[in-house]
């Protein structure tokens, strides 16, 4: 039996193949902490739910664009030949380009797609669209949109910060106290966008523990920190982190323990922030008693912690989840202000960290090396949306929105084109999305499986998976690069996204512009040549293409230890930050000048619209944490073994505290209905003290599976939390997603339990 290398966002593995079938998955020998998600390759790649041939929704095929759009998700599909599909897509893109203009094509196509530099679906679709005149794009990520917009005003770009986070070995040597908001969940460190050679987060954390680092964590879920770290764990009212951070800041200041010299030399605006902190502006000192009333964390805990933080080398970490919430901008901003008051930013082991273990690679000791990727060309369309405003875009053509201090207008969308992302996974309030989804004339997707996205499309073009193609895999913030040779034949007639776009480009007459006459291997050789050239500029001699391709893997020599903002601390003049003042902006004149109610000039406690401390909690008394799933990446391979084995009573598992379960007379394994005014879903119940009372955990990623497909408001059978989440921007500044500010109620599901049916293909008919 042959074993062949494959790689994914969750790790590198060997696939055993017997007569064209994948029979086993073994972890890569260099990985000290391989992820079990890879086991889903055994059944996931060649699963019956793969899309096998191009397919068109019945009414669409019969009557063309705009036909019976309210039947999306409900109607059967008709399979067609590839050439027919290419023609259909080309004709529609031409119609829309000519009659309405390219801004009427929305191809933001946000999503993680698969690992692999060349077959990266979002890069492919953007290059293709640019080769035919452009498209309306999306900006920022679902991961940390609010921070991406606020942090450039405060300290610098989010991606730039993440690329120089203090590395694990430095933390091990110097960090005495790690104060964590939202934990450092190892379930999340399984993943890194682009691939993982070595999983390093567990090693890094355990080394810190061994060296004597003390861990303190504020989080609604105890599992956000590994038991081995023996962290002091405090539960808190979800979304109240800013209040706790403010109170820590207050007691640092009140006790004269803040570092005024650091504030003077490296920051601007402490004097504008101070009156708010002390309560001079609103009559409320942000002290520990105040924070206790908001967060439920005992005042004495906060006061003592402030003293301890000031006497130790302290790293303050905040997970990305904190800002995926109403007023999410305030959380990371305030964490940075707190770290600035401690004065340890730029010192080894101190300062702040955003998203340690949020993905593998944050804290990795690596070379800041940009691997080659597909050139996307130039987009001639200026229109854009903040990524999480997709439903608003479709529902309000011509409507205004505010973003980062300016007003913009939503274009009128005729075509939605997606390749490599799944809005029926990632977006909030799926019933609202479903309504918005009825608006465009055409919805075209490239998909691997018959998931909720492809089921709700008009034209579905089957895409290959990584094991079915050749590619080069490497991640940002990682040193390892892999040569991936095709392992198995594509399922059915599935094609690579590149070949699909070549087919459409040929029909449109844009093939040369799109492909530049290259095939898959030509592109891989081009990428490798660029990588070699870049490596040479670092004095590194990478092997030539043939040796690399033959060898299968290559690692850059180890990078140096990193200390976040060390250069800035050593010399703030030469290493100015990219903020208006060149310094850390505790108060931002720029943000203040926008005059927004939802985001002012300095970080503040702003009450979320939906949280346990608010009025909605009377009707919906449980805070829903729809966090990242431990057994898959988002919705990918939800049909695979690793994910399916984690289901409870046939659907996604929801975890509830024993007190809340008792109050509702619920038992382990019950099928429960989780609901609020936006929707309802069924989940299988786990009862555990890992979640605090008043909180339920229902991870993202179960495929949306409505009882009545196409019907807005239908009960979801599989446990997708996004039928419950809010679809409102974090603020008028960032417009980030706010899934983590959602309240629900839970009851036992009575009556005939509907069977989950989303993992078998929809009805496919002949015409
Ligand atoms: N409630 C709630 N919702 C959330 C979050 C949350 O915390 N709570 N988190 C958000 C975050 S941080 C993120 S990043 C998003 C993630 O949202 P997405 O990135 O959209 O989620 P994925 O499931 O990874 O979607 C990738 C899709 O691409 C397809 N795909 C994979 N490889 C290929 C390929 O090579 N070609 C083509 N054509 N298709 C491919 C897969 O089948 C899958 O449908 O979700 C967000 N949604
Ligand atoms: N296994 C796996 N790992 C993943 C992913 C995946 O799909 N699967 N997705 C990846 C992606 S795209 C991203 S962006 C990162 C996201 O990384 P994060 O945003 O950090 O991930 P989450 O799991 O949403 O949240 C982490 C924890 O934050 C806690 N939390 C939620 N709300 C609050 C709050 O208000 N206060 C406090 N103190 N804690 C809170 C929850 O208990 C939750 O378990 O994860 C990545 N890692
Ligand atoms: Mo993300």
mmCIF file of C-alpha atoms in Angstrom, residues 389-707:
data_model
loop_
_atom_site.group_PDB
_atom_site.id
_atom_site.type_symbol
_atom_site.label_atom_id
_atom_site.label_comp_id
_atom_site.label_asym_id
_atom_site.label_seq_id
_atom_site.Cartn_x
_atom_site.Cartn_y
_atom_site.Cartn_z
ATOM 1 C CA UNK A 389 -22.370 43.045 5.772
ATOM 2 C CA UNK A 390 -23.357 40.526 3.066
ATOM 3 C CA UNK A 391 -27.069 40.400 3.941
ATOM 4 C CA UNK A 392 -27.189 44.210 4.144
ATOM 5 C CA UNK A 393 -25.598 44.432 0.700
ATOM 6 C CA UNK A 394 -28.214 42.183 -0.880
ATOM 7 C CA UNK A 395 -31.178 43.622 1.039
ATOM 8 C CA UNK A 396 -30.307 47.320 0.624
ATOM 9 C CA UNK A 397 -28.971 48.110 -2.845
ATOM 10 C CA UNK A 398 -28.284 51.851 -2.921
ATOM 11 C CA UNK A 399 -28.358 51.968 0.893
ATOM 12 C CA UNK A 400 -25.696 53.773 2.908
ATOM 13 C CA UNK A 401 -23.268 52.320 5.387
ATOM 14 C CA UNK A 402 -20.621 53.805 7.587
ATOM 15 C CA UNK A 403 -17.157 52.249 7.874
ATOM 16 C CA UNK A 404 -13.992 53.559 9.458
ATOM 17 C CA UNK A 405 -15.148 57.159 9.479
ATOM 18 C CA UNK A 406 -16.605 57.356 5.996
ATOM 19 C CA UNK A 407 -19.960 56.795 4.312
ATOM 20 C CA UNK A 408 -20.348 54.398 1.402
ATOM 21 C CA UNK A 409 -23.170 53.019 -0.740
ATOM 22 C CA UNK A 410 -24.099 49.395 -1.373
ATOM 23 C CA UNK A 411 -24.098 48.569 -5.098
ATOM 24 C CA UNK A 412 -26.960 46.658 -6.716
ATOM 25 C CA UNK A 413 -25.960 42.979 -6.859
ATOM 26 C CA UNK A 414 -27.134 40.791 -9.729
ATOM 27 C CA UNK A 415 -24.686 37.907 -9.411
ATOM 28 C CA UNK A 416 -23.229 36.368 -6.281
ATOM 29 C CA UNK A 417 -20.228 34.156 -7.057
ATOM 30 C CA UNK A 418 -18.540 32.104 -4.329
ATOM 31 C CA UNK A 419 -15.537 29.773 -4.424
ATOM 32 C CA UNK A 420 -13.775 28.642 -1.255
ATOM 33 C CA UNK A 421 -16.032 30.025 1.465
ATOM 34 C CA UNK A 422 -19.386 29.160 2.924
ATOM 35 C CA UNK A 423 -21.694 32.030 3.918
ATOM 36 C CA UNK A 424 -24.237 29.463 5.165
ATOM 37 C CA UNK A 425 -21.535 28.547 7.624
ATOM 38 C CA UNK A 426 -19.903 31.825 8.449
ATOM 39 C CA UNK A 427 -22.630 34.412 8.396
ATOM 40 C CA UNK A 428 -24.892 35.341 11.280
ATOM 41 C CA UNK A 429 -28.712 35.207 11.308
ATOM 42 C CA UNK A 430 -29.108 32.662 8.505
ATOM 43 C CA UNK A 431 -32.829 33.353 8.191
ATOM 44 C CA UNK A 432 -32.011 36.943 7.321
ATOM 45 C CA UNK A 433 -29.329 35.702 4.902
ATOM 46 C CA UNK A 434 -31.885 33.392 3.318
ATOM 47 C CA UNK A 435 -34.172 36.373 2.667
ATOM 48 C CA UNK A 436 -31.259 38.378 1.220
ATOM 49 C CA UNK A 437 -30.218 35.349 -0.839
ATOM 50 C CA UNK A 438 -33.472 35.557 -2.825
ATOM 51 C CA UNK A 439 -32.536 38.965 -4.256
ATOM 52 C CA UNK A 440 -29.786 38.367 -6.844
ATOM 53 C CA UNK A 441 -30.568 37.000 -10.303
ATOM 54 C CA UNK A 442 -27.883 34.353 -10.150
ATOM 55 C CA UNK A 443 -25.902 32.523 -7.499
ATOM 56 C CA UNK A 444 -22.928 30.605 -8.807
ATOM 57 C CA UNK A 445 -20.662 28.506 -6.612
ATOM 58 C CA UNK A 446 -17.749 26.124 -6.882
ATOM 59 C CA UNK A 447 -18.163 23.558 -4.125
ATOM 60 C CA UNK A 448 -16.714 20.255 -3.071
ATOM 61 C CA UNK A 449 -19.779 18.975 -1.247
ATOM 62 C CA UNK A 450 -23.542 19.285 -1.221
ATOM 63 C CA UNK A 451 -23.430 21.523 1.855
ATOM 64 C CA UNK A 452 -25.869 24.333 2.605
ATOM 65 C CA UNK A 453 -24.086 26.726 0.234
ATOM 66 C CA UNK A 454 -24.301 24.540 -2.855
ATOM 67 C CA UNK A 455 -27.871 23.551 -2.007
ATOM 68 C CA UNK A 456 -28.836 27.237 -2.060
ATOM 69 C CA UNK A 457 -27.133 28.036 -5.384
ATOM 70 C CA UNK A 458 -28.362 28.160 -8.993
ATOM 71 C CA UNK A 459 -25.241 26.797 -10.652
ATOM 72 C CA UNK A 460 -22.974 24.407 -8.745
ATOM 73 C CA UNK A 461 -19.587 23.561 -10.220
ATOM 74 C CA UNK A 462 -17.835 20.619 -8.517
ATOM 75 C CA UNK A 463 -14.373 21.484 -7.175
ATOM 76 C CA UNK A 464 -11.538 19.119 -6.305
ATOM 77 C CA UNK A 465 -10.035 18.690 -2.836
ATOM 78 C CA UNK A 466 -6.333 19.041 -2.030
ATOM 79 C CA UNK A 467 -5.576 15.325 -2.314
ATOM 80 C CA UNK A 468 -6.914 15.413 -5.877
ATOM 81 C CA UNK A 469 -4.401 17.962 -7.240
ATOM 82 C CA UNK A 470 -0.760 19.074 -7.163
ATOM 83 C CA UNK A 471 0.163 22.070 -5.051
ATOM 84 C CA UNK A 472 2.671 23.797 -2.808
ATOM 85 C CA UNK A 473 1.541 24.155 0.807
ATOM 86 C CA UNK A 474 2.948 26.633 3.290
ATOM 87 C CA UNK A 475 1.474 29.050 5.803
ATOM 88 C CA UNK A 476 2.124 32.579 6.921
ATOM 89 C CA UNK A 477 3.924 32.435 10.261
ATOM 90 C CA UNK A 478 5.358 28.991 9.473
ATOM 91 C CA UNK A 479 8.734 27.793 8.183
ATOM 92 C CA UNK A 480 7.758 24.514 6.558
ATOM 93 C CA UNK A 481 6.859 24.151 2.904
ATOM 94 C CA UNK A 482 5.489 20.992 1.305
ATOM 95 C CA UNK A 483 5.344 19.702 -2.263
ATOM 96 C CA UNK A 484 1.995 17.990 -2.609
ATOM 97 C CA UNK A 485 1.533 15.522 -5.383
ATOM 98 C CA UNK A 486 -1.930 14.413 -6.364
ATOM 99 C CA UNK A 487 -2.873 11.408 -4.214
ATOM 100 C CA UNK A 488 -6.150 10.204 -5.729
ATOM 101 C CA UNK A 489 -8.249 10.839 -8.832
ATOM 102 C CA UNK A 490 -10.912 13.547 -8.494
ATOM 103 C CA UNK A 491 -14.321 12.316 -7.410
ATOM 104 C CA UNK A 492 -16.786 12.194 -10.347
ATOM 105 C CA UNK A 493 -16.084 14.976 -12.825
ATOM 106 C CA UNK A 494 -14.800 17.467 -10.240
ATOM 107 C CA UNK A 495 -12.278 19.966 -11.606
ATOM 108 C CA UNK A 496 -9.708 22.259 -10.067
ATOM 109 C CA UNK A 497 -10.993 25.821 -9.556
ATOM 110 C CA UNK A 498 -8.260 26.947 -11.934
ATOM 111 C CA UNK A 499 -9.506 24.682 -14.702
ATOM 112 C CA UNK A 500 -13.098 25.758 -14.073
ATOM 113 C CA UNK A 501 -12.117 29.406 -14.439
ATOM 114 C CA UNK A 502 -10.070 28.575 -17.541
ATOM 115 C CA UNK A 503 -13.194 26.983 -19.050
ATOM 116 C CA UNK A 504 -15.328 30.047 -18.332
ATOM 117 C CA UNK A 505 -12.562 32.450 -19.387
ATOM 118 C CA UNK A 506 -12.312 30.615 -22.686
ATOM 119 C CA UNK A 507 -16.060 31.091 -23.296
ATOM 120 C CA UNK A 508 -15.780 34.777 -22.399
ATOM 121 C CA UNK A 509 -12.618 35.309 -24.442
ATOM 122 C CA UNK A 510 -10.366 36.110 -21.482
ATOM 123 C CA UNK A 511 -8.369 32.889 -21.258
ATOM 124 C CA UNK A 512 -4.960 34.338 -22.099
ATOM 125 C CA UNK A 513 -5.334 37.122 -19.586
ATOM 126 C CA UNK A 514 -6.397 34.705 -16.869
ATOM 127 C CA UNK A 515 -4.060 31.778 -17.493
ATOM 128 C CA UNK A 516 -1.071 33.441 -19.189
ATOM 129 C CA UNK A 517 -0.825 30.127 -21.027
ATOM 130 C CA UNK A 518 0.316 28.232 -17.915
ATOM 131 C CA UNK A 519 -0.882 24.915 -16.591
ATOM 132 C CA UNK A 520 -0.821 23.738 -12.959
ATOM 133 C CA UNK A 521 2.823 22.628 -12.954
ATOM 134 C CA UNK A 522 3.963 25.787 -14.747
ATOM 135 C CA UNK A 523 2.445 27.857 -11.953
ATOM 136 C CA UNK A 524 4.016 25.731 -9.237
ATOM 137 C CA UNK A 525 7.415 26.132 -10.870
ATOM 138 C CA UNK A 526 6.891 29.878 -11.088
ATOM 139 C CA UNK A 527 5.974 30.035 -7.377
ATOM 140 C CA UNK A 528 9.011 27.991 -6.476
ATOM 141 C CA UNK A 529 11.294 30.255 -8.483
ATOM 142 C CA UNK A 530 9.901 33.266 -6.586
ATOM 143 C CA UNK A 531 10.346 31.499 -3.247
ATOM 144 C CA UNK A 532 13.945 30.643 -4.075
ATOM 145 C CA UNK A 533 14.659 34.190 -5.073
ATOM 146 C CA UNK A 534 13.160 35.528 -1.861
ATOM 147 C CA UNK A 535 15.053 32.974 0.214
ATOM 148 C CA UNK A 536 18.286 33.997 -1.510
ATOM 149 C CA UNK A 537 17.676 37.587 -0.389
ATOM 150 C CA UNK A 538 17.699 36.218 3.180
ATOM 151 C CA UNK A 539 20.938 34.363 2.404
ATOM 152 C CA UNK A 540 19.119 31.013 2.271
ATOM 153 C CA UNK A 541 19.784 28.569 -0.518
ATOM 154 C CA UNK A 542 16.569 26.681 -1.289
ATOM 155 C CA UNK A 543 16.781 23.531 -3.430
ATOM 156 C CA UNK A 544 15.822 23.771 -7.111
ATOM 157 C CA UNK A 545 12.285 22.802 -8.127
ATOM 158 C CA UNK A 546 12.997 19.218 -9.111
ATOM 159 C CA UNK A 547 14.810 18.422 -5.860
ATOM 160 C CA UNK A 548 12.076 20.120 -3.826
ATOM 161 C CA UNK A 549 9.337 18.303 -5.711
ATOM 162 C CA UNK A 550 11.146 15.009 -5.308
ATOM 163 C CA UNK A 551 11.968 15.567 -1.609
ATOM 164 C CA UNK A 552 8.420 16.647 -0.769
ATOM 165 C CA UNK A 553 9.280 19.103 1.978
ATOM 166 C CA UNK A 554 11.617 21.873 2.971
ATOM 167 C CA UNK A 555 12.063 23.895 6.176
ATOM 168 C CA UNK A 556 13.660 27.288 6.434
ATOM 169 C CA UNK A 557 16.436 27.461 9.023
ATOM 170 C CA UNK A 558 14.946 28.479 12.396
ATOM 171 C CA UNK A 559 14.063 32.152 12.765
ATOM 172 C CA UNK A 560 15.067 34.326 15.686
ATOM 173 C CA UNK A 561 13.236 34.923 18.929
ATOM 174 C CA UNK A 562 10.596 37.610 18.686
ATOM 175 C CA UNK A 563 9.533 40.219 21.213
ATOM 176 C CA UNK A 564 6.506 42.221 20.120
ATOM 177 C CA UNK A 565 7.341 45.934 19.655
ATOM 178 C CA UNK A 566 10.890 45.478 20.961
ATOM 179 C CA UNK A 567 12.304 47.787 18.278
ATOM 180 C CA UNK A 568 9.747 50.450 19.035
ATOM 181 C CA UNK A 569 10.621 50.328 22.698
ATOM 182 C CA UNK A 570 14.348 50.570 22.008
ATOM 183 C CA UNK A 571 13.998 53.450 19.599
ATOM 184 C CA UNK A 572 10.520 54.944 19.122
ATOM 185 C CA UNK A 573 11.873 57.569 16.757
ATOM 186 C CA UNK A 574 13.424 55.184 14.208
ATOM 187 C CA UNK A 575 10.720 52.532 14.689
ATOM 188 C CA UNK A 576 7.695 54.787 14.709
ATOM 189 C CA UNK A 577 4.367 53.007 14.768
ATOM 190 C CA UNK A 578 2.095 53.538 11.789
ATOM 191 C CA UNK A 579 -0.364 55.591 13.796
ATOM 192 C CA UNK A 580 -0.873 59.326 13.235
ATOM 193 C CA UNK A 581 1.388 60.138 16.224
ATOM 194 C CA UNK A 582 3.803 57.275 15.638
ATOM 195 C CA UNK A 583 3.014 56.245 19.233
ATOM 196 C CA UNK A 584 0.449 54.022 20.952
ATOM 197 C CA UNK A 585 -2.823 55.919 20.862
ATOM 198 C CA UNK A 586 -4.738 55.480 24.088
ATOM 199 C CA UNK A 587 -6.868 58.318 22.798
ATOM 200 C CA UNK A 588 -7.228 58.578 19.026
ATOM 201 C CA UNK A 589 -7.964 62.059 17.663
ATOM 202 C CA UNK A 590 -8.856 60.390 14.373
ATOM 203 C CA UNK A 591 -11.451 58.039 15.842
ATOM 204 C CA UNK A 592 -12.827 60.841 18.027
ATOM 205 C CA UNK A 593 -13.204 63.035 14.924
ATOM 206 C CA UNK A 594 -15.581 60.471 13.389
ATOM 207 C CA UNK A 595 -18.073 61.392 16.118
ATOM 208 C CA UNK A 596 -19.557 57.908 16.379
ATOM 209 C CA UNK A 597 -21.780 56.912 19.268
ATOM 210 C CA UNK A 598 -20.665 53.297 18.927
ATOM 211 C CA UNK A 599 -16.907 53.950 19.076
ATOM 212 C CA UNK A 600 -15.391 57.024 20.699
ATOM 213 C CA UNK A 601 -11.874 58.416 21.092
ATOM 214 C CA UNK A 602 -10.689 56.012 23.799
ATOM 215 C CA UNK A 603 -11.734 52.528 24.897
ATOM 216 C CA UNK A 604 -14.864 52.421 27.019
ATOM 217 C CA UNK A 605 -17.303 50.009 28.546
ATOM 218 C CA UNK A 606 -20.257 50.132 26.153
ATOM 219 C CA UNK A 607 -23.156 47.865 26.977
ATOM 220 C CA UNK A 608 -23.756 45.211 24.314
ATOM 221 C CA UNK A 609 -27.234 45.147 22.771
ATOM 222 C CA UNK A 610 -27.633 41.506 23.748
ATOM 223 C CA UNK A 611 -26.000 40.136 26.899
ATOM 224 C CA UNK A 612 -26.919 38.639 30.249
ATOM 225 C CA UNK A 613 -26.897 42.069 31.906
ATOM 226 C CA UNK A 614 -29.470 43.502 29.486
ATOM 227 C CA UNK A 615 -33.224 43.463 29.036
ATOM 228 C CA UNK A 616 -33.302 40.626 26.486
ATOM 229 C CA UNK A 617 -32.028 38.238 29.157
ATOM 230 C CA UNK A 618 -35.502 38.078 30.730
ATOM 231 C CA UNK A 619 -36.883 36.308 27.692
ATOM 232 C CA UNK A 620 -33.685 34.556 26.566
ATOM 233 C CA UNK A 621 -31.649 33.898 29.720
ATOM 234 C CA UNK A 622 -28.716 31.932 28.262
ATOM 235 C CA UNK A 623 -25.664 33.419 26.555
ATOM 236 C CA UNK A 624 -24.764 31.413 23.447
ATOM 237 C CA UNK A 625 -21.074 30.830 22.824
ATOM 238 C CA UNK A 626 -20.834 29.661 19.216
ATOM 239 C CA UNK A 627 -17.091 29.102 19.318
ATOM 240 C CA UNK A 628 -14.789 27.294 16.923
ATOM 241 C CA UNK A 629 -15.378 23.537 16.755
ATOM 242 C CA UNK A 630 -12.732 21.183 18.172
ATOM 243 C CA UNK A 631 -13.341 18.405 15.653
ATOM 244 C CA UNK A 632 -13.218 20.235 12.306
ATOM 245 C CA UNK A 633 -12.365 23.540 10.657
ATOM 246 C CA UNK A 634 -15.595 25.530 10.448
ATOM 247 C CA UNK A 635 -18.007 23.624 8.192
ATOM 248 C CA UNK A 636 -15.290 21.712 6.373
ATOM 249 C CA UNK A 637 -15.464 17.933 6.668
ATOM 250 C CA UNK A 638 -18.476 18.119 8.958
ATOM 251 C CA UNK A 639 -19.482 14.967 7.100
ATOM 252 C CA UNK A 640 -16.165 13.276 8.023
ATOM 253 C CA UNK A 641 -15.363 10.854 10.767
ATOM 254 C CA UNK A 642 -13.724 13.198 13.299
ATOM 255 C CA UNK A 643 -16.715 15.531 13.256
ATOM 256 C CA UNK A 644 -19.454 12.895 13.023
ATOM 257 C CA UNK A 645 -18.072 10.962 15.989
ATOM 258 C CA UNK A 646 -18.467 14.070 18.146
ATOM 259 C CA UNK A 647 -22.206 14.438 17.448
ATOM 260 C CA UNK A 648 -24.691 13.708 20.214
ATOM 261 C CA UNK A 649 -28.007 12.061 19.362
ATOM 262 C CA UNK A 650 -27.175 12.565 15.704
ATOM 263 C CA UNK A 651 -26.597 16.312 15.767
ATOM 264 C CA UNK A 652 -24.197 18.979 17.002
ATOM 265 C CA UNK A 653 -23.499 18.756 20.727
ATOM 266 C CA UNK A 654 -24.510 21.665 22.919
ATOM 267 C CA UNK A 655 -22.992 21.942 26.397
ATOM 268 C CA UNK A 656 -24.950 23.318 29.341
ATOM 269 C CA UNK A 657 -24.237 23.704 33.056
ATOM 270 C CA UNK A 658 -25.987 21.137 35.345
ATOM 271 C CA UNK A 659 -27.955 23.891 37.174
ATOM 272 C CA UNK A 660 -29.443 25.177 33.932
ATOM 273 C CA UNK A 661 -30.221 21.642 32.793
ATOM 274 C CA UNK A 662 -31.945 20.829 36.056
ATOM 275 C CA UNK A 663 -34.019 23.991 35.905
ATOM 276 C CA UNK A 664 -35.296 22.869 32.496
ATOM 277 C CA UNK A 665 -35.585 19.157 33.416
ATOM 278 C CA UNK A 666 -33.065 18.192 30.768
ATOM 279 C CA UNK A 667 -30.863 15.107 30.634
ATOM 280 C CA UNK A 668 -27.653 14.145 28.873
ATOM 281 C CA UNK A 669 -28.369 13.073 25.295
ATOM 282 C CA UNK A 670 -31.694 14.901 25.085
ATOM 283 C CA UNK A 671 -32.482 16.513 21.774
ATOM 284 C CA UNK A 672 -33.033 20.133 22.659
ATOM 285 C CA UNK A 673 -34.524 23.046 20.770
ATOM 286 C CA UNK A 674 -32.313 26.116 21.053
ATOM 287 C CA UNK A 675 -34.182 29.241 20.050
ATOM 288 C CA UNK A 676 -34.646 32.981 20.101
ATOM 289 C CA UNK A 677 -36.571 35.517 18.006
ATOM 290 C CA UNK A 678 -34.319 34.944 15.009
ATOM 291 C CA UNK A 679 -34.525 31.165 14.670
ATOM 292 C CA UNK A 680 -34.314 27.719 16.184
ATOM 293 C CA UNK A 681 -32.103 24.676 15.887
ATOM 294 C CA UNK A 682 -31.889 21.174 17.339
ATOM 295 C CA UNK A 683 -28.829 19.994 19.267
ATOM 296 C CA UNK A 684 -27.817 16.960 21.336
ATOM 297 C CA UNK A 685 -27.280 17.824 24.991
ATOM 298 C CA UNK A 686 -24.077 17.479 27.006
ATOM 299 C CA UNK A 687 -24.298 18.538 30.647
ATOM 300 C CA UNK A 688 -21.024 19.688 32.166
ATOM 301 C CA UNK A 689 -19.483 22.184 34.547
ATOM 302 C CA UNK A 690 -16.938 23.197 31.887
ATOM 303 C CA UNK A 691 -19.421 25.920 30.979
ATOM 304 C CA UNK A 692 -20.557 28.341 33.639
ATOM 305 C CA UNK A 693 -24.217 28.725 34.624
ATOM 306 C CA UNK A 694 -26.115 30.982 32.225
ATOM 307 C CA UNK A 695 -23.938 30.023 29.255
ATOM 308 C CA UNK A 696 -24.369 27.376 26.568
ATOM 309 C CA UNK A 697 -21.733 26.278 24.091
ATOM 310 C CA UNK A 698 -22.830 25.283 20.585
ATOM 311 C CA UNK A 699 -19.783 25.339 18.278
ATOM 312 C CA UNK A 700 -20.044 26.526 14.686
ATOM 313 C CA UNK A 701 -19.892 24.309 11.648
ATOM 314 C CA UNK A 702 -22.811 21.871 11.630
ATOM 315 C CA UNK A 703 -24.329 22.102 8.155
ATOM 316 C CA UNK A 704 -27.536 24.114 8.125
ATOM 317 C CA UNK A 705 -30.309 21.564 7.511
ATOM 318 C CA UNK A 706 -33.797 23.110 7.560
ATOM 319 C CA UNK A 707 -36.940 21.018 8.073
#
